[in-house]
Tab-separated table of C-alpha atoms in Angstrom:
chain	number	residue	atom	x	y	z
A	18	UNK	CA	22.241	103.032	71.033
A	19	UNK	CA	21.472	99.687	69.797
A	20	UNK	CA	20.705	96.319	71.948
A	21	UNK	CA	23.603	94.315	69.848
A	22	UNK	CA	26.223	97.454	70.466
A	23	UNK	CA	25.477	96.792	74.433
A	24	UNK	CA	25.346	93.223	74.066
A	25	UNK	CA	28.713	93.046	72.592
A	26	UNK	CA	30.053	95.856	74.812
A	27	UNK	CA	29.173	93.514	77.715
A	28	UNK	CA	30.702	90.352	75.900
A	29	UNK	CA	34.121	91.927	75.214
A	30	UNK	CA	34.430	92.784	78.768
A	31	UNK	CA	32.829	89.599	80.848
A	32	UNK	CA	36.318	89.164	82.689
A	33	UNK	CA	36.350	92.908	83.657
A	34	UNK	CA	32.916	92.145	85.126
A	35	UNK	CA	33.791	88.858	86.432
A	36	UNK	CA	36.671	90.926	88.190
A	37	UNK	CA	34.845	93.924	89.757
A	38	UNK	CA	32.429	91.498	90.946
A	39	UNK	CA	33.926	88.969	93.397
A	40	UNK	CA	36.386	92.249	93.946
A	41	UNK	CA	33.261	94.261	95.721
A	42	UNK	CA	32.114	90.877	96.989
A	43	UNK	CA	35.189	90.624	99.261
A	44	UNK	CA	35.755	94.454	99.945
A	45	UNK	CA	35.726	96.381	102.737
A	46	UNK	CA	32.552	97.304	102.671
A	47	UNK	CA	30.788	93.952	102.004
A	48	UNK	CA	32.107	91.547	104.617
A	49	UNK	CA	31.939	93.433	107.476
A	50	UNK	CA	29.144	94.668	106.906
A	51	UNK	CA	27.250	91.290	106.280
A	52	UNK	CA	28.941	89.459	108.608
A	53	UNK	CA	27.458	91.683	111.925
A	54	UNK	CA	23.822	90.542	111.242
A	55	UNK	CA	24.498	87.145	111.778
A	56	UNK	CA	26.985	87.523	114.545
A	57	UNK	CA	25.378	89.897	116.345
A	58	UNK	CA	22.886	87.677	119.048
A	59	UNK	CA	26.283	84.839	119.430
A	60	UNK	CA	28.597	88.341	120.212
A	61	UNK	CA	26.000	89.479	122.871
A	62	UNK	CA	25.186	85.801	124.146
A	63	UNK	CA	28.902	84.881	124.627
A	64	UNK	CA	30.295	88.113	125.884
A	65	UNK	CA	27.567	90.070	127.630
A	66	UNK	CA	27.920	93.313	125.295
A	67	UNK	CA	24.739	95.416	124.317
A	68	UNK	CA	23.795	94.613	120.456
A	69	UNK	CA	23.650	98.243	120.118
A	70	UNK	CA	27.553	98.142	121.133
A	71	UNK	CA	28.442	95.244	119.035
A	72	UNK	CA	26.540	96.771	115.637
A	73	UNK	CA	28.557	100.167	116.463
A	74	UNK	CA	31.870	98.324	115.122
A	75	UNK	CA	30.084	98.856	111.487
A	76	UNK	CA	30.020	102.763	112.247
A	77	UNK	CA	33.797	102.289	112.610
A	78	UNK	CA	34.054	99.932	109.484
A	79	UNK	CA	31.676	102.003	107.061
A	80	UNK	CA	32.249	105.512	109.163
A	81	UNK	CA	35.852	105.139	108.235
A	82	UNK	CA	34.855	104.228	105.008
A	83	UNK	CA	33.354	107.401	104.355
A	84	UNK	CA	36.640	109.328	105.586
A	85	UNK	CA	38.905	107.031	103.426
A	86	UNK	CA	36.568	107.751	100.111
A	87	UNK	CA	38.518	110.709	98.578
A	88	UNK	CA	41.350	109.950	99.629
A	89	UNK	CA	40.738	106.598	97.518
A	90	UNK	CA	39.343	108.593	94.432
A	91	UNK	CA	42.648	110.571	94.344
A	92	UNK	CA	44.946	107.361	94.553
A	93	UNK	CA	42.986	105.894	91.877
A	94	UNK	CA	43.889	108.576	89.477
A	95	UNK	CA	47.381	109.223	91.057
A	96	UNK	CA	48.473	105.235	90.977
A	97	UNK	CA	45.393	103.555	88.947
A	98	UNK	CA	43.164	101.009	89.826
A	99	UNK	CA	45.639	97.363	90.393
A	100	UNK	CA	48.238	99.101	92.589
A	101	UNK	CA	45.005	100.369	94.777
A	102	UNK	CA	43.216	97.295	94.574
A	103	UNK	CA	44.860	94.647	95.173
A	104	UNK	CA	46.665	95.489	98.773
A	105	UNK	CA	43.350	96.179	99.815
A	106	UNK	CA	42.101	92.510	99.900
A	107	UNK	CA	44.871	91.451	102.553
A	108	UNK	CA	43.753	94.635	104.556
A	109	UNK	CA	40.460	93.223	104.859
A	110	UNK	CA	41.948	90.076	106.105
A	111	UNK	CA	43.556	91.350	108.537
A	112	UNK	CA	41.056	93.916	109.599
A	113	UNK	CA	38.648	90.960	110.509
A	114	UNK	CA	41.569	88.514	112.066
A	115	UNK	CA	41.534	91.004	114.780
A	116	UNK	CA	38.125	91.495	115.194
A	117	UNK	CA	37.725	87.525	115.499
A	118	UNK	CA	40.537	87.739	118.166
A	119	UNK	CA	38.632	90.584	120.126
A	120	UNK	CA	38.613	90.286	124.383
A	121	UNK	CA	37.317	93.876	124.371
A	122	UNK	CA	34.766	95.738	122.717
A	123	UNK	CA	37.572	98.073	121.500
A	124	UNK	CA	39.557	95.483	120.069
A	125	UNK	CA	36.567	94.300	118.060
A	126	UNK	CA	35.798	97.959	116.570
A	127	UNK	CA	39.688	98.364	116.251
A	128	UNK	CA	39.263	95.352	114.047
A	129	UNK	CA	36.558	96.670	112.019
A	130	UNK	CA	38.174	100.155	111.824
A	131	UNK	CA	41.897	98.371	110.167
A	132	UNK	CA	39.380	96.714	107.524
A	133	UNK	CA	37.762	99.953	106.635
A	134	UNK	CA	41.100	101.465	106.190
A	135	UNK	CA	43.532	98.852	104.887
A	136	UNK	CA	40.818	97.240	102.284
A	137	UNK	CA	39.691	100.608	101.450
A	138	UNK	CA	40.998	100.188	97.951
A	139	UNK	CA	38.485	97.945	97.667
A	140	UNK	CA	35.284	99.581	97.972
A	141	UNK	CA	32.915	100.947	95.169
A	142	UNK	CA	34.510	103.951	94.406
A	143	UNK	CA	37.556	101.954	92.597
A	144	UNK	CA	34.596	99.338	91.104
A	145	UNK	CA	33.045	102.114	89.796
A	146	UNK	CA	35.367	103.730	88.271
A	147	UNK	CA	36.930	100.549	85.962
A	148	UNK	CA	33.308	99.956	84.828
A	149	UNK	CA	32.172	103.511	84.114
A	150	UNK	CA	35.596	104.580	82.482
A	151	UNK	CA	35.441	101.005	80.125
A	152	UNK	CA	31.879	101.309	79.400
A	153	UNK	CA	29.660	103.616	77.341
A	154	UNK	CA	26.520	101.926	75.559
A	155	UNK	CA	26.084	99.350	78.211
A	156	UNK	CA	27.154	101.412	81.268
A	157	UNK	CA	24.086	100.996	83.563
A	158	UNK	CA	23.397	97.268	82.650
A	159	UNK	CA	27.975	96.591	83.152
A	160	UNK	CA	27.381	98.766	86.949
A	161	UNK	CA	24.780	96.212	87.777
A	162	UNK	CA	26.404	93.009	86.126
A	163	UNK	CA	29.882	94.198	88.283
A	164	UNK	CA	28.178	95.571	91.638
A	165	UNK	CA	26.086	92.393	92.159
A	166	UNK	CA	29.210	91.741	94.023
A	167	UNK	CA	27.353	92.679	96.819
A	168	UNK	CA	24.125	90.737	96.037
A	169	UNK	CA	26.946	87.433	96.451
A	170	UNK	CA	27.963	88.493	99.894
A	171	UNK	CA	24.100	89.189	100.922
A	172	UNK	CA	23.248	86.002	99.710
A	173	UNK	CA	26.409	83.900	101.142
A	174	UNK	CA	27.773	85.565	103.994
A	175	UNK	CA	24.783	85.613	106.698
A	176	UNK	CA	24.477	81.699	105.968
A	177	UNK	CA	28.124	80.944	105.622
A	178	UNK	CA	28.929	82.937	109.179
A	179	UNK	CA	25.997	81.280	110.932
A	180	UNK	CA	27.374	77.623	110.095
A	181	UNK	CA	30.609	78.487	110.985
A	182	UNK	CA	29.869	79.822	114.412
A	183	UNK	CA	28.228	76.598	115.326
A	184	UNK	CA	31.380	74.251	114.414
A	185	UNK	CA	34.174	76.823	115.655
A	186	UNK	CA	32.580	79.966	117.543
A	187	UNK	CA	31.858	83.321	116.558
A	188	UNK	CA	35.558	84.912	116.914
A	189	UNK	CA	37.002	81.756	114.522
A	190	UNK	CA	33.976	82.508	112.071
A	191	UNK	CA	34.909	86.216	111.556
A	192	UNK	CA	38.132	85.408	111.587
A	193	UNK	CA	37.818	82.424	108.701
A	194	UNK	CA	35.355	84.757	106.929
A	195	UNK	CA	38.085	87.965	106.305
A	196	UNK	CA	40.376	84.969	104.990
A	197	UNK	CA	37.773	84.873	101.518
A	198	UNK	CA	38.711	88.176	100.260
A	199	UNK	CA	42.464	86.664	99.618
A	200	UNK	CA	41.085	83.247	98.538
A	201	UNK	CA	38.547	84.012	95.790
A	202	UNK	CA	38.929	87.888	95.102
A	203	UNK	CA	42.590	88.598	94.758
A	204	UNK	CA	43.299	85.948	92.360
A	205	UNK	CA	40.620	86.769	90.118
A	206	UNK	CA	41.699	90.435	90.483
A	207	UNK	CA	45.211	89.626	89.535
A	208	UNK	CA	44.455	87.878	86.482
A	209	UNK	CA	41.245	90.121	84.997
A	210	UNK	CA	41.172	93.522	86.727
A	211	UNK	CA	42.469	95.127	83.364
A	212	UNK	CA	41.036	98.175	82.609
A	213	UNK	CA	40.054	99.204	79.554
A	214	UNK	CA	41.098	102.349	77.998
A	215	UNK	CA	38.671	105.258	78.779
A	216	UNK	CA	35.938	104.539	75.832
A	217	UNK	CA	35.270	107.501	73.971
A	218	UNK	CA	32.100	109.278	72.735
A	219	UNK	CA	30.514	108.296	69.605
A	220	UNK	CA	27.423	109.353	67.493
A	221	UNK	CA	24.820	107.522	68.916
A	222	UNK	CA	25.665	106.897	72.158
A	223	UNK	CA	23.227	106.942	75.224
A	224	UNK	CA	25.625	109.006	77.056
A	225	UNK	CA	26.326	112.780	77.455
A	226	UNK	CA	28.585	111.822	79.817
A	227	UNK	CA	31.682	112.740	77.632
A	228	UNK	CA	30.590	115.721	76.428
A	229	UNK	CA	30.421	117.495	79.938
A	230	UNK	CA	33.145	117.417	82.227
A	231	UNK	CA	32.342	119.108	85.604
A	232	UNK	CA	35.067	119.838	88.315
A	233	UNK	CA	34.829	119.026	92.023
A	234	UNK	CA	34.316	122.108	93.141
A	235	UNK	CA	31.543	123.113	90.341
A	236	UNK	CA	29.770	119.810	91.785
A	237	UNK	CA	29.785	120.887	95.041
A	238	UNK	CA	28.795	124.682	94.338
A	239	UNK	CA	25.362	123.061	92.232
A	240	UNK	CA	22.449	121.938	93.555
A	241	UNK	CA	22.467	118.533	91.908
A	242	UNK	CA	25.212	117.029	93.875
A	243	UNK	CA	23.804	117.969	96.954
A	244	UNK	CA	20.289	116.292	95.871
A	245	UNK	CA	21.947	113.200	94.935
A	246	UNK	CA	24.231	112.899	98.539
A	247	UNK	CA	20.838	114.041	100.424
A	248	UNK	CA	18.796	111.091	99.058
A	249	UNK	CA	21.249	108.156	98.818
A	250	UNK	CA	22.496	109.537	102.544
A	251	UNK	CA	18.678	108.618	103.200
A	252	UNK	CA	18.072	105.407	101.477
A	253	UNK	CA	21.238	104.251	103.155
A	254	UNK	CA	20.472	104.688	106.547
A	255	UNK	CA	17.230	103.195	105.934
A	256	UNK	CA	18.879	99.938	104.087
A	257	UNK	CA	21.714	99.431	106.011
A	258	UNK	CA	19.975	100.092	109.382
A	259	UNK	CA	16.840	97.382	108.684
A	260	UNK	CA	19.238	95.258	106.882
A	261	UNK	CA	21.839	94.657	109.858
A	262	UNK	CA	18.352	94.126	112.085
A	263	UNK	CA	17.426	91.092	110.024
A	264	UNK	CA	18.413	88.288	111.973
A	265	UNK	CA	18.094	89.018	115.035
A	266	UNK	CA	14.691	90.347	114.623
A	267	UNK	CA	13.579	87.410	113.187
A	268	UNK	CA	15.077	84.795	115.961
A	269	UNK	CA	13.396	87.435	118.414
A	270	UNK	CA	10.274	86.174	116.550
A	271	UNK	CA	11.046	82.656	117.832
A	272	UNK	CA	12.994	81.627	114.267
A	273	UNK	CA	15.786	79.490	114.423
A	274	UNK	CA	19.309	81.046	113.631
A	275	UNK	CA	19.648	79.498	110.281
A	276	UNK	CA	15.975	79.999	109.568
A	277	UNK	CA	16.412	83.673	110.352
A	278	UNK	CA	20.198	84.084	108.064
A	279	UNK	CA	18.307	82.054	105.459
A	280	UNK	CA	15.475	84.640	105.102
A	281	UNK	CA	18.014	87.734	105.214
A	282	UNK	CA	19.784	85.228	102.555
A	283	UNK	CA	16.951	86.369	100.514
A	284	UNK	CA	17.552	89.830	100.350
A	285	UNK	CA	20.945	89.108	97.938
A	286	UNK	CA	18.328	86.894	95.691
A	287	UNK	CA	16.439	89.863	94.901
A	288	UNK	CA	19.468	91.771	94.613
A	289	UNK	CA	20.896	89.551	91.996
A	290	UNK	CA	17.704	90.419	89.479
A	291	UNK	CA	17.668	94.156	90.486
A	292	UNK	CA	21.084	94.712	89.916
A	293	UNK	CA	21.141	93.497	86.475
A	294	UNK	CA	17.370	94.764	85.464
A	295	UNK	CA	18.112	98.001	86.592
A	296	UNK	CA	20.871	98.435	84.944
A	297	UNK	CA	19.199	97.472	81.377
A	298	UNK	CA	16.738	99.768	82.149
A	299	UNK	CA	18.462	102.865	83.066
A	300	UNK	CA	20.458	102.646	79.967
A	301	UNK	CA	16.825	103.436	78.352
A	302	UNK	CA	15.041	105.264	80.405
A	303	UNK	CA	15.877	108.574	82.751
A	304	UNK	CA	17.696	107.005	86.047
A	305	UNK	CA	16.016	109.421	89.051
A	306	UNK	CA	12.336	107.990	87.814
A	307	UNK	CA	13.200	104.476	87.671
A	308	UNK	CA	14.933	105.396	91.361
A	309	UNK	CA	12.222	107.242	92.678
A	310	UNK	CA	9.721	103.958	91.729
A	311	UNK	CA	12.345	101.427	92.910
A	312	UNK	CA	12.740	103.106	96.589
A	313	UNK	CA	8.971	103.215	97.218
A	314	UNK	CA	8.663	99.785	97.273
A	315	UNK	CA	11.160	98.708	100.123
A	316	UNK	CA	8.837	101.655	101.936
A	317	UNK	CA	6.089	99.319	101.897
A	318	UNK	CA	8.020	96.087	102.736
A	319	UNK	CA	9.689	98.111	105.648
A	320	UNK	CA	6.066	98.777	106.935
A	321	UNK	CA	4.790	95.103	106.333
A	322	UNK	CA	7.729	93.663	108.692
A	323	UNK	CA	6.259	95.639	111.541
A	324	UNK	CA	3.090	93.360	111.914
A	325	UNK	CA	3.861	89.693	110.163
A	326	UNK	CA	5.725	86.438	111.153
A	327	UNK	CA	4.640	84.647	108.554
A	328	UNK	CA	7.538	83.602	106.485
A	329	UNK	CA	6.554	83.722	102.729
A	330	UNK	CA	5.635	87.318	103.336
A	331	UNK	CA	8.816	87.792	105.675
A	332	UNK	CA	11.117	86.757	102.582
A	333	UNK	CA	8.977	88.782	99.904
A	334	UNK	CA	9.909	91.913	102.452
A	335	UNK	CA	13.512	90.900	102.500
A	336	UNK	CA	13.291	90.340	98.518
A	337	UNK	CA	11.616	93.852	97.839
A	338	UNK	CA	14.306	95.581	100.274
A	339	UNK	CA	17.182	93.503	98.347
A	340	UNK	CA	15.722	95.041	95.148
A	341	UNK	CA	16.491	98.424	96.607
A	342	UNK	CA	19.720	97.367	98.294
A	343	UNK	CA	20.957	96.205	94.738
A	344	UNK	CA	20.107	99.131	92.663
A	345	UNK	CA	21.332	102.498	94.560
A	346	UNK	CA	24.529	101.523	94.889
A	347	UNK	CA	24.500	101.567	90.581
A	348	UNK	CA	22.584	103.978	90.381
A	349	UNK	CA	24.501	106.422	92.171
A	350	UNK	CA	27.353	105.486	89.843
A	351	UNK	CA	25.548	106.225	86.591
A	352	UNK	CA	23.799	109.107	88.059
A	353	UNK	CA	27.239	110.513	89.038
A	354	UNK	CA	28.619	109.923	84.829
A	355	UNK	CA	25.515	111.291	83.975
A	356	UNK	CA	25.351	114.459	85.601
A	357	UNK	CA	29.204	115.172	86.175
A	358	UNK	CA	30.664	113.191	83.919
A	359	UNK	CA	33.836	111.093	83.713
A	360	UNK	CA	36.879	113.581	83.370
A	361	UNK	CA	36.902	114.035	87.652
A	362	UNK	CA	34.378	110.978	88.506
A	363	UNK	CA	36.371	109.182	91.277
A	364	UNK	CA	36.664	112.569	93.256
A	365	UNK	CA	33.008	113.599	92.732
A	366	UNK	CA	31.781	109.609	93.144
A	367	UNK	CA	34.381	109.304	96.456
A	368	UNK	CA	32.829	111.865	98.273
A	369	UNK	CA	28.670	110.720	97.411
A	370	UNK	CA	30.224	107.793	98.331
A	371	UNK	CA	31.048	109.097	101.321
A	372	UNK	CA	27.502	110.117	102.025
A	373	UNK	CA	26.470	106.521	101.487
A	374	UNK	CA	28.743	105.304	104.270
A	375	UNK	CA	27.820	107.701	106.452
A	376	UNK	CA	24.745	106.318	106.579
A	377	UNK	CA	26.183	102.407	106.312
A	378	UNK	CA	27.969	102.884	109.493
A	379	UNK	CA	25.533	105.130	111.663
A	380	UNK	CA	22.238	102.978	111.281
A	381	UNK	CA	23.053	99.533	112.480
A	382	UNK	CA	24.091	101.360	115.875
A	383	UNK	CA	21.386	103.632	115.795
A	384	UNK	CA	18.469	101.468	114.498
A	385	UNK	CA	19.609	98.686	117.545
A	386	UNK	CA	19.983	101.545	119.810
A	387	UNK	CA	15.912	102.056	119.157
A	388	UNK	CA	15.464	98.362	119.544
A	389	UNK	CA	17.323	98.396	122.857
A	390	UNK	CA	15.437	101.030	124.027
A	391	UNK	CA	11.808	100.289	122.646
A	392	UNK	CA	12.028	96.124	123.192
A	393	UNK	CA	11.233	95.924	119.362
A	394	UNK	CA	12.389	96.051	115.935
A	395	UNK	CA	8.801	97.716	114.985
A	396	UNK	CA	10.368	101.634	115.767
A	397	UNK	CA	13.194	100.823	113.291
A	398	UNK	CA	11.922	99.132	110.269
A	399	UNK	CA	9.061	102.534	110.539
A	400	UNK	CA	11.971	104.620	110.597
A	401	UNK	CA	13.416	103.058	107.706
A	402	UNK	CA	9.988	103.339	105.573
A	403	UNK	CA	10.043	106.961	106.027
A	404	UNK	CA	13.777	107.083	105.061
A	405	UNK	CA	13.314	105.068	101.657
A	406	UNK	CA	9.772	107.994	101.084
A	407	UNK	CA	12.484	110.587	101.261
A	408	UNK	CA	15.037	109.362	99.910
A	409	UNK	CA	12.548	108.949	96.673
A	410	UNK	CA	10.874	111.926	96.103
A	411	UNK	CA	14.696	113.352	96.154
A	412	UNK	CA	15.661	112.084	93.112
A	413	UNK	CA	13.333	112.974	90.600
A	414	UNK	CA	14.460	117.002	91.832
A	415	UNK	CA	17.852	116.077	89.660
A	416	UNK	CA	15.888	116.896	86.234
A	417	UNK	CA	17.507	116.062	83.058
A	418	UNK	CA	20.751	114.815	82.054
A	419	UNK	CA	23.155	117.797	81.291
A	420	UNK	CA	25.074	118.334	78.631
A	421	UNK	CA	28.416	120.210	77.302
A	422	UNK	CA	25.559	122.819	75.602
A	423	UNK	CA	23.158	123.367	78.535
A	424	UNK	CA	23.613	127.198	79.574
A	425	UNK	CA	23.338	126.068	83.102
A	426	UNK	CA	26.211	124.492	82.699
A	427	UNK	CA	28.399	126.281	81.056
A	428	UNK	CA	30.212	127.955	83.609
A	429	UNK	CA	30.964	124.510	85.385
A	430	UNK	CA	32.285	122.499	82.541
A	431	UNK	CA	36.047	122.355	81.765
A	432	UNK	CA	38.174	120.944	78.922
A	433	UNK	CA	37.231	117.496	78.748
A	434	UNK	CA	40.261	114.930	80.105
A	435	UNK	CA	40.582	111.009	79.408
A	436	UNK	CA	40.176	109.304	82.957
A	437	UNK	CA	43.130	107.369	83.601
């Protein structure tokens, strides 16, 4: 593999990028889920329910998320990626309509819960898919260049929801917010979310991902698959469940509201780097160490928002947790191509995938459920340290890449088929 081969890999399909991009920026799994940090404290002040109770709808959002995964992996190959996608966006729309138009607590997770399964077309497993079938030399550098999607809505959405509650309330602002998906990511899907045609193996390449092609159920019968859905179920709970606590753990520290959405803002700056570094990198060198370094760090950053309020050290906390934030979700896509390859990816991906929302939609509900109880963030963001330790010294179990001639395995490969 040569820097110019990536380079130009990466030129020739900008628009693809451009197009998975603002299309995980508006998904199903992006909005809602960074648009309940910043609405959280308004919710409780203005209707009386628990936070706990309010950051639940995101179990219902991600948690049906996770149960919509497969099903989404096996529509992508059934119907392909446009016919999946681009419903989805209206989905989310209308998904978060009814959550702005809540009365009841169970109108506002019935609202998160249509999102999760109208937009679920949306969500990384389809992103993943278009870049990692399209892609060969560049693959980890194109998952991080299209999957900063994310970083945009970290960086946008807790600032963009806070100024809208104070000029037309909280149930308006999630409302107006679900509208952006239709506004900025379906167009751009509709004129650039063109797949290329499944790239194929040459001499030279940094993948072995062609040469093995592993089926569902050989994934699930080896070790590796249930390595790789152990950690990132860890380093998901930890992210998403400090994450969501943000903002209202820092106006509990006496911050103002847009103070507090402006230093969570920070987390999708540091995403924005990590993404695409990452992604450069892992094309080089072997994925689970750079993982295993990356996910130590947010550890540490975890630990130092137990005892500070000082606010340069507050945002280089939120910056080292958006540096983990912004590479697992990648990673687990090249780690996936790498050690199953690409013949059955969207199955295998879907249900890691799965995995990762599990933890998505459990930890905001749990990790304010510890707040509630405990008066304090402080239990949660230790929690979360201990999560990111585990979810490290996971990875680095996966040892190295497999190919179509390792004797191990043999018995799980198959005859290798072009993913649609």
């Amino acid at each position: 593999m040569t820097a110019t081969g990536s380079l130009a890999e990466l030129k020739a399909g900008w628009r693809l990028l451009v197009a998975c991009s603002l299309g995980i920026a508006g998904s199903a799994i992006a909005v809602p889920y960074y648009t309940i940090g910043a609405i959280t404290k308004p919710v409780a002040l203005a209707t009386g329910w628990a936070r706990a109770d309010i950051q639940f709808a995101i179990a219902f959002s991600s948690g049906i998320g996770a149960l919509t995964a497969p099903l989404t992996g096996w529509m992508i190959d059934r119907f392909g990626v446009r016919a999946v996608a681009l419903p989805g966006f209206f989905g989310v729309a209308l998904g978060m309509a009814i959550a702005g138009s809540a009365q009841s607590i169970w109108t506002f997770y019935a609202g998160f819960a249509l999102a999760a399964i109208l937009g679920a077309g949306t969500n990384p497993v389809l992103w993943s898919k278009v870049v990692t079938a399209s892609f060969d030399k560049a693959r980890g550098a194109a998952l991080g260049l299209a999957l900063v999607g994310t970083a945009l809505s970290a960086i946008a959405l807790p600032m963009v929801v806070t100024v809208l509650i104070a000029q037309f309330g909280w149930q308006r602002a999630v409302a107006l917010v679900g509208l952006l998906p239709v506004l900025i990511s379906l167009p751009v899907a509709m004129l650039w979310l063109k797949p290329k045609p499944a790239v194929r193996a040459t001499e030279g390449t940094q993948t072995d991902s062609k040469a093995i092609s592993i089926s569902v159920r050989a994934a699930l019968r080896g070790y590796r698959f249930w390595v790789l859905a152990a950690s990132v179920l860890c380093s998901y709970l930890a992210v998403s469940g400090v994450l969501a606590g943000l903002v209202p753990a820092f106006t509990d520290r006496g911050f103002a509201p847009a103070t507090a959405a402006a230093l969570a803002g920070t987390v999708g700056l540091a995403m924005v780097p990590g993404r695409i570094l990452v992604g450069f990198v892992i094309d080089r060198i072997w994925a689970p160490g750079v993982a295993c370094a990356i996910l130590l760090l947010p550890a540490a950053a975890c630990l130092t928002l137990v005892s500070t309020s000082h606010i340069a050290v507050l945002a280089a906390c939120c910056m080292t947790l958006g540096l983990a934030a912004g590479a697992e979700l990648d990673l687990l896509a090249f780690l996936t191509a790498r050690y199953f390859g690409l013949a059955h990816f969207a199955r295998i991906y879907a249900l890691l995938y799965a995995g990762l929302a599990t933890g998505s939609a459990l930890a905001p509900a749990l990790f304010s459920l510890i707040r509630d109880r405990t008066g304090s963030y402080q239990a949660s963001f230790q929690t979360s340290a201990l999560l990111f330790v585990a979810a490290a010294v996971l990875l680095p179990l996966l040892g190295r890449y497999p190919s179509g001639h390792d004797d191990d395995q043999s018995s799980q490969t198959e005859p290798l088929t072009t993913p649609e």
